[in-house]
Structure formats: structure tokens, C-alpha cells
Short mmCIF file of C-alpha atoms in Angstrom, two decimals:
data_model
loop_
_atom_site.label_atom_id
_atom_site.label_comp_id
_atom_site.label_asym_id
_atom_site.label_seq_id
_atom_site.Cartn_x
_atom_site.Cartn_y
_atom_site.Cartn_z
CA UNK A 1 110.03 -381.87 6.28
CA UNK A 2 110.37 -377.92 5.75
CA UNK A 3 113.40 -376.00 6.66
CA UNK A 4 113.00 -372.37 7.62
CA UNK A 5 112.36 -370.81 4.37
CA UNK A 6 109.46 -373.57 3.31
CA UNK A 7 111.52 -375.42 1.31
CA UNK A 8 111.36 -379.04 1.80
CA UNK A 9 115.26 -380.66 2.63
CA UNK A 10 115.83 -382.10 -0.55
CA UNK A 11 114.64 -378.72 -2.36
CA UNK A 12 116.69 -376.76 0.60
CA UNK A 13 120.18 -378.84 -0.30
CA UNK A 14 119.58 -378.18 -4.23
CA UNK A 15 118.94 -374.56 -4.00
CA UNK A 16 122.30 -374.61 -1.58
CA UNK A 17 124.03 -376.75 -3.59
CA UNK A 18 123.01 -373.89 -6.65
CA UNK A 19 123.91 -370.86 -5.05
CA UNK A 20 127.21 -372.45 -3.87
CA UNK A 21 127.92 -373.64 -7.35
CA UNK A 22 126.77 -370.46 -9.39
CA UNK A 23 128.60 -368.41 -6.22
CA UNK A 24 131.82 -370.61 -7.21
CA UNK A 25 131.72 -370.04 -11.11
CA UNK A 26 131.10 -366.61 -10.89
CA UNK A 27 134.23 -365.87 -8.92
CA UNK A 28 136.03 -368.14 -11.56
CA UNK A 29 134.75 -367.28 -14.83
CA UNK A 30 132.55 -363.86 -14.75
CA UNK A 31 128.78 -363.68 -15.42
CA UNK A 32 129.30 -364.94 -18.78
CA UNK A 33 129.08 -369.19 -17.36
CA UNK A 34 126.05 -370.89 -18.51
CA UNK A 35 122.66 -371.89 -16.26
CA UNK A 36 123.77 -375.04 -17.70
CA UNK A 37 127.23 -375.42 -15.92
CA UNK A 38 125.59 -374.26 -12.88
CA UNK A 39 123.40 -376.99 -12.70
CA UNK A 40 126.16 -379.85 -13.61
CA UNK A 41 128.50 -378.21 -10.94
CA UNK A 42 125.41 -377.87 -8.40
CA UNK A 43 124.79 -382.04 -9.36
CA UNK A 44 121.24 -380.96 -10.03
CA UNK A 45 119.14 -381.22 -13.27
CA UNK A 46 118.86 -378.14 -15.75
CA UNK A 47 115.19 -378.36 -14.70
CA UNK A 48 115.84 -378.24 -10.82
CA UNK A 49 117.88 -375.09 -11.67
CA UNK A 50 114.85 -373.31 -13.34
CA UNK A 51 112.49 -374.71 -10.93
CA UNK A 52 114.49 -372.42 -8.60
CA UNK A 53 115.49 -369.73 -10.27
CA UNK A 54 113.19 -369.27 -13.19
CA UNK A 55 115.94 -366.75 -15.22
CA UNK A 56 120.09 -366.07 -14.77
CA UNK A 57 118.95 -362.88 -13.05
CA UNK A 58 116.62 -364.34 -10.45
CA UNK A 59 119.94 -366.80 -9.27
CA UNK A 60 121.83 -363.53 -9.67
CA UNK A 61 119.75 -361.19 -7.66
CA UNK A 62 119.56 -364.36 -5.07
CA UNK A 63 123.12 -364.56 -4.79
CA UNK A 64 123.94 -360.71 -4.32
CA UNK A 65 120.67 -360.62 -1.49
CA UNK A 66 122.79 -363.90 0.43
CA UNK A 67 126.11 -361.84 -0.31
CA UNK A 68 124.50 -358.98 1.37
CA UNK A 69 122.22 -360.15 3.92
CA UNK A 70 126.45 -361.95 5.44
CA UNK A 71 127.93 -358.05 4.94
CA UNK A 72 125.19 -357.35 7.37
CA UNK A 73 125.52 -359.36 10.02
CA UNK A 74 128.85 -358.53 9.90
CA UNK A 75 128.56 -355.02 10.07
CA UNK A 76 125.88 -355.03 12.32
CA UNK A 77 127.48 -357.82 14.81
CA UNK A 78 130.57 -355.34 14.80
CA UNK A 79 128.63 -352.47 15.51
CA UNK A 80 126.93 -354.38 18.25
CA UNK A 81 130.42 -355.37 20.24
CA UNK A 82 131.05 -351.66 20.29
CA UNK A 83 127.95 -350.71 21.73
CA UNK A 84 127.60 -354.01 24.66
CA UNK A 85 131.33 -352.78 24.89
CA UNK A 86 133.34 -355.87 23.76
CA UNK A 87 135.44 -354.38 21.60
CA UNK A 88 135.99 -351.03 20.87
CA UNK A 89 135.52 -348.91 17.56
CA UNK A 90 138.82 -348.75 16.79
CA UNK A 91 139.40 -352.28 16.83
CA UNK A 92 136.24 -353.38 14.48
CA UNK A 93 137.06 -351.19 12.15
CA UNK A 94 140.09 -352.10 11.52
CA UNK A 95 139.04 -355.96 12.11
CA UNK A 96 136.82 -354.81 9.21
CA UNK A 97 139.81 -353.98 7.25
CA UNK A 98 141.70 -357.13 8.19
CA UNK A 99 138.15 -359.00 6.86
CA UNK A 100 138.38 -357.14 3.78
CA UNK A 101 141.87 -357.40 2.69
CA UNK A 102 142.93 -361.06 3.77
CA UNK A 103 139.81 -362.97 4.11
CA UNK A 104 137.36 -362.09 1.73
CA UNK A 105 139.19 -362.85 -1.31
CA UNK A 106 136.43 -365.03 -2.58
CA UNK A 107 133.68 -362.37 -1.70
CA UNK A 108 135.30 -359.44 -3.23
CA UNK A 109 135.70 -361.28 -6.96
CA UNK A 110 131.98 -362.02 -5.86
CA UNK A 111 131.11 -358.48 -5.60
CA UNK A 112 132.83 -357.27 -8.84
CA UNK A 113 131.39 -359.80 -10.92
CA UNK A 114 127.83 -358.77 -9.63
CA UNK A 115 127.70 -355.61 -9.30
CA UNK A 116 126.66 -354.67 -12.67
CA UNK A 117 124.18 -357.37 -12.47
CA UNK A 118 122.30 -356.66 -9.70
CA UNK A 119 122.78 -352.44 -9.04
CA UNK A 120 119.69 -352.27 -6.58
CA UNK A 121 120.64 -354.86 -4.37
CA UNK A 122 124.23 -353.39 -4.42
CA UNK A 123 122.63 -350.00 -4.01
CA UNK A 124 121.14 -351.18 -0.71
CA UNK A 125 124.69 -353.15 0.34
CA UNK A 126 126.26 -350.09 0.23
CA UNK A 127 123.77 -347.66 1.92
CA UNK A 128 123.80 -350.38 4.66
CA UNK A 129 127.68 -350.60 5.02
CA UNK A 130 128.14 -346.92 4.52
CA UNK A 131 125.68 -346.22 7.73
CA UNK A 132 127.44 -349.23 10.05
CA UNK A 133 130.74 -347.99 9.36
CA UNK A 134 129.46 -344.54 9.56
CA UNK A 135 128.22 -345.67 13.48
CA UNK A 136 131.83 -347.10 13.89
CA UNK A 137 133.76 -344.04 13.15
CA UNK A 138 131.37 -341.98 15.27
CA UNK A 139 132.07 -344.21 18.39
CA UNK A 140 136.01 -344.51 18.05
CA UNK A 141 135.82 -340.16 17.21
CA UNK A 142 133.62 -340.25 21.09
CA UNK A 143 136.56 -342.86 22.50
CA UNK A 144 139.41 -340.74 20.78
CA UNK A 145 140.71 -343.72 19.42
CA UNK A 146 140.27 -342.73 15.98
CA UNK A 147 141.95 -339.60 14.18
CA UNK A 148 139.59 -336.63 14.71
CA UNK A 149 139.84 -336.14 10.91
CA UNK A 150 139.12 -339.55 9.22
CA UNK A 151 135.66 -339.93 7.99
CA UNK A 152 133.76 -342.74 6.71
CA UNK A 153 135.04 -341.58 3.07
CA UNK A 154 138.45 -341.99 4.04
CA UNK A 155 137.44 -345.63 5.63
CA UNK A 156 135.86 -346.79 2.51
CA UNK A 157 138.36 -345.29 0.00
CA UNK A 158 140.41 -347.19 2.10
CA UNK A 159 138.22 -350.72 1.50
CA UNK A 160 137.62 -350.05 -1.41
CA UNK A 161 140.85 -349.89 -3.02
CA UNK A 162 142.97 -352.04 -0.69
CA UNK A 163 144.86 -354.55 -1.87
CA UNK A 164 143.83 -357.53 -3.49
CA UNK A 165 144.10 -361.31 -3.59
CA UNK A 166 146.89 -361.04 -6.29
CA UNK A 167 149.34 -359.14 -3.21
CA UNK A 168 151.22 -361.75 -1.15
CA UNK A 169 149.65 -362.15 2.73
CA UNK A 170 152.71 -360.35 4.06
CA UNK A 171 152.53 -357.55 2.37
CA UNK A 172 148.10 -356.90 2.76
CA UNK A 173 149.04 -357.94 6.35
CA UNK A 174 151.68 -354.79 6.72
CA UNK A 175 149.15 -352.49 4.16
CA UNK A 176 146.80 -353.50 7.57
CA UNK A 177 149.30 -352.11 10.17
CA UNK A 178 150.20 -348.69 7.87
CA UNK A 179 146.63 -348.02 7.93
CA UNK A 180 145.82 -348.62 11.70
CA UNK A 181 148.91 -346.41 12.26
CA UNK A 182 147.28 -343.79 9.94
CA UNK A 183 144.16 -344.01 11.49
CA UNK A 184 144.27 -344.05 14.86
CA UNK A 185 145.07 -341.35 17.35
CA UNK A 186 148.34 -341.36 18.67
CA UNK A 187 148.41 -342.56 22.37
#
């Protein structure tokens, strides 16, 4: 039986079980860990790991498209609430921020460790986050719920250098609620 990219399950679970592994070890240990690790963390052969992904930079390239193809869907679901009017702009932007800074601790060690590794498919992340957030501001600047002067440089200067995993959860969680009172308009 094929699953929907044409893989049959078995060969579906190992390339999972792969990505997941390689995904895990990168985080961990940098882009320096061996195909060979991958493979004994995955629980697959050396061989099923090349059958895959025939070089380190066809499993890293696959792992920055997966990274990117979930950044957007959630840019793009955000940006969707705001127009079907669900939530407003003000409120997924800074749900983006709250994403950012106490969720995607995994993600962001994911996105430094490949970024050098895979510069066109990070090239294409960013153009795509830069436009959704760019869509964002423009609807909370329309709703004047968003300072008339913050633009989507501001925003992603903001991202971008927010705290990390290595600052305690009550202190990103207040970093969250100094920014929303920078950002926002005052009522």
C-alpha cells in the first residue's frame, strides 16, 4: 500500500523515522553527526538511509523543505484567521511571537544548525515569512490595533533576536507581554 507521497508504508515509516532522527541529532549535536548515527537512531540500516537520501545534503535539504513547508502553514493558517475574521492581526502576531519564543525551542536550534546548509531553501523560508507577516502588520495598521510605526523589520528584529531556550519560561513569557505593550496601539 502507498501513502500520499508514493512511498509504500514500510518505506513511508523509515523515511519518518529518518527525518525524525537526523531532525533530533541535529538539534543535539550540529551538522557535524554521522549518516551513520542517523540510521542507528532512525532503527534503519545504513543502506535504507542512502536508499532515501542518496548524500548528507539530500536528508539536509529534506529536512529544511519539512521545516519550512510547517512555518508555512503556520503563517499562512494565521494569516487566514485574520482574513475569515477569527482572530485579529494583532493577536496572531503576537501568537506568532508567543510560538517563537516558548514553543519552538526545538525548531529554532533546527534552523541555526541548517541554515548554512541549505541557504536556498532558507532563502525561500524567509521570503515566505517576511510576506505573511508583512500581510499581518498591514491588517492590524487597517484595524489600528498595531502601532502606526512598527513595520515588519521591527517584527522580525523582534523574532529574530528574542530570547532563547536558555531564558527561564517566566521571564520569555514577560519579554512576550513588554513587546505586545510596545507594539500595540494604546486603547
Amino acid at each position: 500500500m502507498t501513502g500520499r507521497t508514493g512511498l509504500r508504508a514500510d518505506a513511508a515509516r523509515n523515511r519518518g523515522a529518518i527525518l525524525h532522527a537526523a531532525r533530533a541529532l541535529l538539534v543535539a549535536r550540529g551538522p557535524e553527526v554521522g549518516m551513520d548515527e542517523i540510521a542507528t537512531q532512525a532503527g534503519v540500516a545504513v543502506g535504507t538511509l542512502y536508499r532515501h537520501f542518496p548524500t548528507k545534503q539530500d536528508l539536509i535539504e529534506a529536512i529544511a523543505e519539512d521545516l519550512g513547508a510547517t512555518i508555512a502553514e503556520t503563517l499562512d493558517a494565521a494569516v487566514a484567521g485574520i482574513i475569515d475574521g477569527h482572530r485579529t492581526a494583532a493577536d496572531e502576531i503576537m501568537d506568532l511571537m508567543r510560538r517563537v519564543v516558548v514553543e519552538m525551542g526545538d525548531e529554532r536550534l533546527l534552523r541555526a544548525a541548517l541554515s548554512d546548509l541549505a541557504p536556498q531553501v532558507f532563502q525561500a523560508i524567509q521570503a515566505h515569512a517576511r510576506e505573511s507577516v508583512e500581510r499581518m502588520i498591514t491588517m492590524a495598521h487597517q484595524a489600528g490595533t498595531l502601532r502606526p510605526d512598527i513595520t515588519v523589520d521591527d517584527v522580525i528584529l523582534l523574532l529574530t533576536t528574542s530570547p532563547g531556550e536558555q531564558t527561564p519560561k517566566p521571564a520569555r513569557l514577560r519579554w512576550l507581554e513588554l513587546v505586545r505593550n510596545a507594539l500595540t496601539a494604546a486603547k
